[in-house]
C-alpha positions as a Python dict, from the first residue, in 0.01 Angstrom:
ca = {
    (1, 'Y'): (0, 0, 0),
    (2, 'Q'): (157, 331, -119),
    (3, 'G'): (494, 162, -173),
    (4, 'Q'): (497, -4, 167),
    (5, 'L'): (440, -365, 268),
    (6, 'F'): (195, -400, 558),
    (7, 'C'): (239, -723, 758),
    (8, 'G'): (-19, -822, 1019),
    (9, 'T'): (113, -1015, 1318),
    (10, 'D'): (-13, -1133, 1657),
    (11, 'E'): (179, -847, 1816),
    (12, 'G'): (96, -555, 1592),
    (13, 'L'): (161, -417, 1247),
    (14, 'V'): (500, -435, 1075),
    (15, 'I'): (549, -188, 788),
    (16, 'I'): (838, -228, 544),
    (17, 'D'): (957, 22, 284),
    (18, 'E'): (967, -184, -37),
    (19, 'K'): (1251, 13, -197),
    (20, 'K'): (1477, 48, 107),
    (21, 'G'): (1383, -284, 264),
    (22, 'S'): (1376, -118, 603),
    (23, 'K'): (1116, -112, 877),
    (24, 'V'): (890, 193, 898),
    (25, 'D'): (759, 328, 1227),
    (26, 'N'): (471, 572, 1196),
    (27, 'E'): (141, 665, 1359),
    (28, 'I'): (-29, 351, 1224),
    (29, 'S'): (227, 104, 1355),
    (30, 'K'): (234, 288, 1689),
    (31, 'L'): (-146, 286, 1710),
    (32, 'L'): (-159, -91, 1653),
    (33, 'K'): (138, -188, 1870),
    (34, 'N'): (73, -521, 2049),
    (35, 'I'): (-267, -555, 1876),
    (36, 'R'): (-345, -878, 1689),
    (37, 'I'): (-399, -808, 1318),
    (38, 'R'): (-624, -1058, 1138),
    (39, 'C'): (-684, -911, 791),
    (40, 'I'): (-551, -623, 577),
    (41, 'K'): (-711, -519, 248),
    (42, 'A'): (-713, -216, 19),
    (43, 'D'): (-1040, -114, -147),
    (44, 'S'): (-1110, 30, -494),
    (45, 'K'): (-1094, 385, -354),
    (46, 'N'): (-739, 326, -225),
    (47, 'N'): (-837, 305, 140),
    (48, 'L'): (-662, 47, 357),
    (49, 'W'): (-879, -156, 596),
    (50, 'I'): (-730, -336, 897),
    (51, 'A'): (-930, -588, 1101),
    (52, 'T'): (-809, -659, 1454),
    (53, 'T'): (-881, -881, 1751),
    (54, 'G'): (-989, -660, 2039),
    (55, 'M'): (-972, -315, 1878),
    (56, 'G'): (-1232, -340, 1603),
    (57, 'L'): (-1176, -217, 1249),
    (58, 'Y'): (-959, 65, 1111),
    (59, 'K'): (-983, 255, 783),
    (60, 'I'): (-660, 421, 667),
    (61, 'S'): (-659, 690, 396),
    (62, 'L'): (-360, 884, 265),
    (63, 'K'): (-437, 1255, 240),
    (64, 'S'): (-286, 1492, -20),
    (65, 'S'): (-66, 1635, 254),
    (66, 'G'): (103, 1297, 291),
    (67, 'K'): (-53, 1242, 632),
    (68, 'Y'): (-276, 948, 714),
    (69, 'D'): (-642, 987, 803),
    (70, 'I'): (-734, 710, 1048),
    (71, 'K'): (-1092, 617, 1134),
    (72, 'S'): (-1190, 339, 1373),
    (73, 'F'): (-1512, 136, 1385),
    (74, 'T'): (-1600, -9, 1726),
    (75, 'E'): (-1903, -124, 1924),
    (76, 'T'): (-1980, 242, 1991),
    (77, 'D'): (-2031, 287, 1616),
    (78, 'G'): (-2265, -12, 1599),
    (79, 'M'): (-2015, -288, 1519),
    (80, 'P'): (-2096, -639, 1646),
    (81, 'G'): (-1813, -674, 1897),
    (82, 'M'): (-1446, -584, 1861),
    (83, 'R'): (-1300, -905, 1717),
    (84, 'F'): (-1285, -934, 1337),
    (85, 'R'): (-1094, -1166, 1110),
    (86, 'N'): (-1217, -1125, 753),
    (87, 'M'): (-1355, -859, 519),
    (88, 'C'): (-1432, -795, 155),
    (89, 'E'): (-1538, -507, -66),
    (90, 'L'): (-1876, -575, -225),
    (91, 'K'): (-1945, -496, -589),
    (92, 'D'): (-2133, -181, -495),
    (93, 'G'): (-1838, -48, -290),
    (94, 'R'): (-1968, -135, 56),
    (95, 'I'): (-1732, -308, 299),
    (96, 'A'): (-1847, -627, 471),
    (97, 'V'): (-1660, -733, 786),
    (98, 'A'): (-1697, -1064, 968),
    (99, 'G'): (-1587, -1164, 1316),
    (100, 'D'): (-1676, -1345, 1636),
    (101, 'Y'): (-2017, -1183, 1683),
    (102, 'G'): (-2158, -1147, 1336),
    (103, 'V'): (-2115, -942, 1019),
    (104, 'A'): (-2125, -564, 969),
    (105, 'V'): (-2176, -380, 640),
    (106, 'I'): (-2015, -36, 621),
    (107, 'D'): (-2107, 234, 372),
    (108, 'D'): (-2010, 600, 365),
    (109, 'D'): (-1812, 563, 690),
    (110, 'S'): (-2105, 433, 893),
    (111, 'V'): (-2236, 92, 995),
    (112, 'K'): (-2548, 38, 782),
    (113, 'E'): (-2636, -324, 862),
    (114, 'V'): (-2546, -590, 1117),
    (115, 'F'): (-2619, -960, 1076),
    (116, 'S'): (-2614, -1171, 1392),
    (117, 'E'): (-2796, -1460, 1556),
    (118, 'K'): (-3105, -1238, 1574),
    (119, 'S'): (-3090, -1197, 1196),
    (120, 'G'): (-3064, -1570, 1131),
    (121, 'L'): (-2697, -1663, 1165),
    (122, 'I'): (-2683, -2014, 1312),
    (123, 'N'): (-2330, -1945, 1438),
    (124, 'E'): (-2210, -1586, 1475),
    (125, 'K'): (-1840, -1676, 1471),
    (126, 'S'): (-1742, -1618, 1109),
    (127, 'L'): (-1421, -1761, 965),
    (128, 'C'): (-1446, -1651, 601),
    (129, 'M'): (-1658, -1455, 357),
    (130, 'L'): (-1720, -1437, -18),
    (131, 'E'): (-1944, -1235, -248),
    (132, 'Y'): (-2073, -1465, -521),
    (133, 'D'): (-2362, -1417, -762),
    (134, 'D'): (-2474, -1095, -584),
    (135, 'T'): (-2496, -1285, -255),
    (136, 'I'): (-2275, -1266, 55),
    (137, 'Y'): (-2164, -1613, 169),
    (138, 'I'): (-2044, -1633, 529),
    (139, 'G'): (-1853, -1940, 646),
    (140, 'S'): (-1890, -2009, 1017),
    (141, 'D'): (-1721, -2206, 1293),
    (142, 'G'): (-1983, -2479, 1319),
    (143, 'G'): (-2296, -2335, 1158),
    (144, 'G'): (-2217, -2403, 793),
    (145, 'I'): (-2258, -2124, 539),
    (146, 'T'): (-2506, -1839, 567),
    (147, 'K'): (-2629, -1678, 244),
    (148, 'I'): (-2737, -1313, 258),
    (149, 'K'): (-2898, -1184, -61),
    (150, 'N'): (-2919, -819, -165),
    (151, 'D'): (-3276, -797, -37),
    (152, 'G'): (-3164, -917, 308),
    (153, 'T'): (-3305, -1268, 270),
    (154, 'I'): (-3105, -1516, 479),
    (155, 'S'): (-3069, -1891, 424),
    (156, 'N'): (-2827, -2161, 538),
    (157, 'I'): (-2614, -2430, 373),
    (158, 'G'): (-2501, -2722, 591),
    (159, 'K'): (-2412, -3089, 593),
    (160, 'K'): (-2764, -3171, 482),
    (161, 'D'): (-2685, -2989, 156),
    (162, 'G'): (-2364, -3180, 85),
    (163, 'L'): (-2097, -3014, 298),
    (164, 'S'): (-1852, -3250, 466),
    (165, 'S'): (-1850, -3032, 780),
    (166, 'D'): (-2024, -2725, 919),
    (167, 'V'): (-1686, -2564, 1001),
    (168, 'I'): (-1596, -2355, 697),
    (169, 'L'): (-1235, -2236, 676),
    (170, 'R'): (-1231, -2082, 328),
    (171, 'M'): (-1449, -2024, 22),
    (172, 'I'): (-1261, -1964, -305),
    (173, 'Y'): (-1410, -1859, -638),
    (174, 'D'): (-1272, -2062, -929),
    (175, 'P'): (-1260, -1842, -1244),
    (176, 'S'): (-1214, -2147, -1468),
    (177, 'S'): (-1526, -2340, -1368),
    (178, 'K'): (-1722, -2038, -1234),
    (179, 'G'): (-1795, -2236, -918),
    (180, 'V'): (-1672, -2212, -559),
    (181, 'Y'): (-1438, -2442, -367),
    (182, 'I'): (-1519, -2479, 1),
    (183, 'V'): (-1242, -2577, 242),
    (184, 'T'): (-1399, -2733, 552),
    (185, 'S'): (-1240, -2862, 871),
    (186, 'N'): (-1226, -3217, 735),
    (187, 'G'): (-1215, -3198, 357),
    (188, 'L'): (-1270, -3021, 29),
    (189, 'C'): (-1609, -2946, -127),
    (190, 'Y'): (-1725, -2781, -449),
    (191, 'M'): (-2033, -2571, -524),
    (192, 'S'): (-2132, -2539, -890),
    (193, 'E'): (-2290, -2232, -1052),
    (194, 'D'): (-2636, -2375, -996),
    (195, 'G'): (-2572, -2417, -622),
    (196, 'D'): (-2519, -2794, -608),
    (197, 'I'): (-2258, -2897, -350),
    (198, 'K'): (-2053, -3213, -345),
    (199, 'Y'): (-1783, -3346, -119),
    (200, 'L'): (-1461, -3422, -308),
    (201, 'E'): (-1398, -3736, -108),
    (202, 'N'): (-1120, -3865, -332),
    (203, 'F'): (-893, -3568, -275),
    (204, 'P'): (-594, -3727, -96),
    (205, 'Y'): (-576, -3493, 202),
    (206, 'S'): (-830, -3352, 447),
    (207, 'N'): (-645, -3105, 672),
    (208, 'N'): (-637, -2809, 434),
    (209, 'F'): (-630, -2436, 505),
    (210, 'D'): (-676, -2243, 181),
    (211, 'M'): (-675, -2254, -200),
    (212, 'V'): (-568, -2039, -493),
    (213, 'C'): (-731, -2094, -833),
    (214, 'S'): (-604, -1938, -1156),
    (215, 'D'): (-775, -1853, -1484),
    (216, 'D'): (-607, -2143, -1665),
    (217, 'G'): (-771, -2404, -1440),
    (218, 'T'): (-476, -2470, -1209),
    (219, 'C'): (-552, -2489, -836),
    (220, 'W'): (-312, -2485, -543),
    (221, 'V'): (-448, -2647, -227),
    (222, 'M'): (-258, -2551, 87),
    (223, 'G'): (-262, -2781, 387),
    (224, 'S'): (-51, -2900, 676),
    (225, 'A'): (117, -3158, 449),
    (226, 'G'): (228, -2900, 195),
    (227, 'I'): (82, -2767, -129),
    (228, 'Y'): (-111, -2985, -374),
    (229, 'V'): (-127, -2870, -737),
    (230, 'A'): (-426, -2990, -936),
    (231, 'E'): (-637, -2913, -1240),
    (232, 'T'): (-986, -2796, -1155),
    (233, 'K'): (-1141, -3040, -1405),
    (234, 'D'): (-980, -3329, -1218),
    (235, 'L'): (-1087, -3197, -880),
    (236, 'I'): (-1449, -3152, -985),
    (237, 'A'): (-1458, -3499, -1144),
    (238, 'D'): (-1346, -3634, -804),
    (239, 'K'): (-1149, -3922, -949),
    (240, 'K'): (-880, -4100, -750),
    (241, 'R'): (-540, -3982, -863),
    (242, 'D'): (-204, -3856, -740),
    (243, 'Y'): (-159, -3481, -748),
}
């Protein structure tokens, strides 16, 4: 961000000047000293968003003067708690943030919506989030996936719908197949464009953390045993093979 590498750690924010290769200490790193950083993302308007455990959410903007404008979002502003671990910019420019106590949607520097157990979340502790087909998909720590449509309609996807587990670690859009891979606590699943979900039971490893899928159909599956490289057509076919 702005020629600097922002690294989130359990003990604060480390900023590195990319040209000099040296550490940078400024008002942002000082503000977040000893704070656990869970997610850092820049939006389309060149704002930097930082989700923390215990201190809520921060929006960083670089002013024309070269100074940073820092805005925080906490429970006082209507946020559901102070512990957040994932966020994404929606197609319409709003920022969705997920954490231990639900999901907040921020627009024009104010909290516009909050989704919690009262709204229909089976489990408020959210581990991942994805906007897909104009719907927000929220992966939880034991409650499967919650779907929130643009009109606010909420529904749930769980083991009854084909998931191998209701603990959802990651959801990854695959540009080659136009579907979504779902990394659960005990395996790998796939959701097609029409919403059908199947468990890829022949994938050789179950303790996975994340995936990266490229336009050419190559997928990298990251787990505790290393990185598996596979073609999406082979994964979806769910045939037994060595990757």
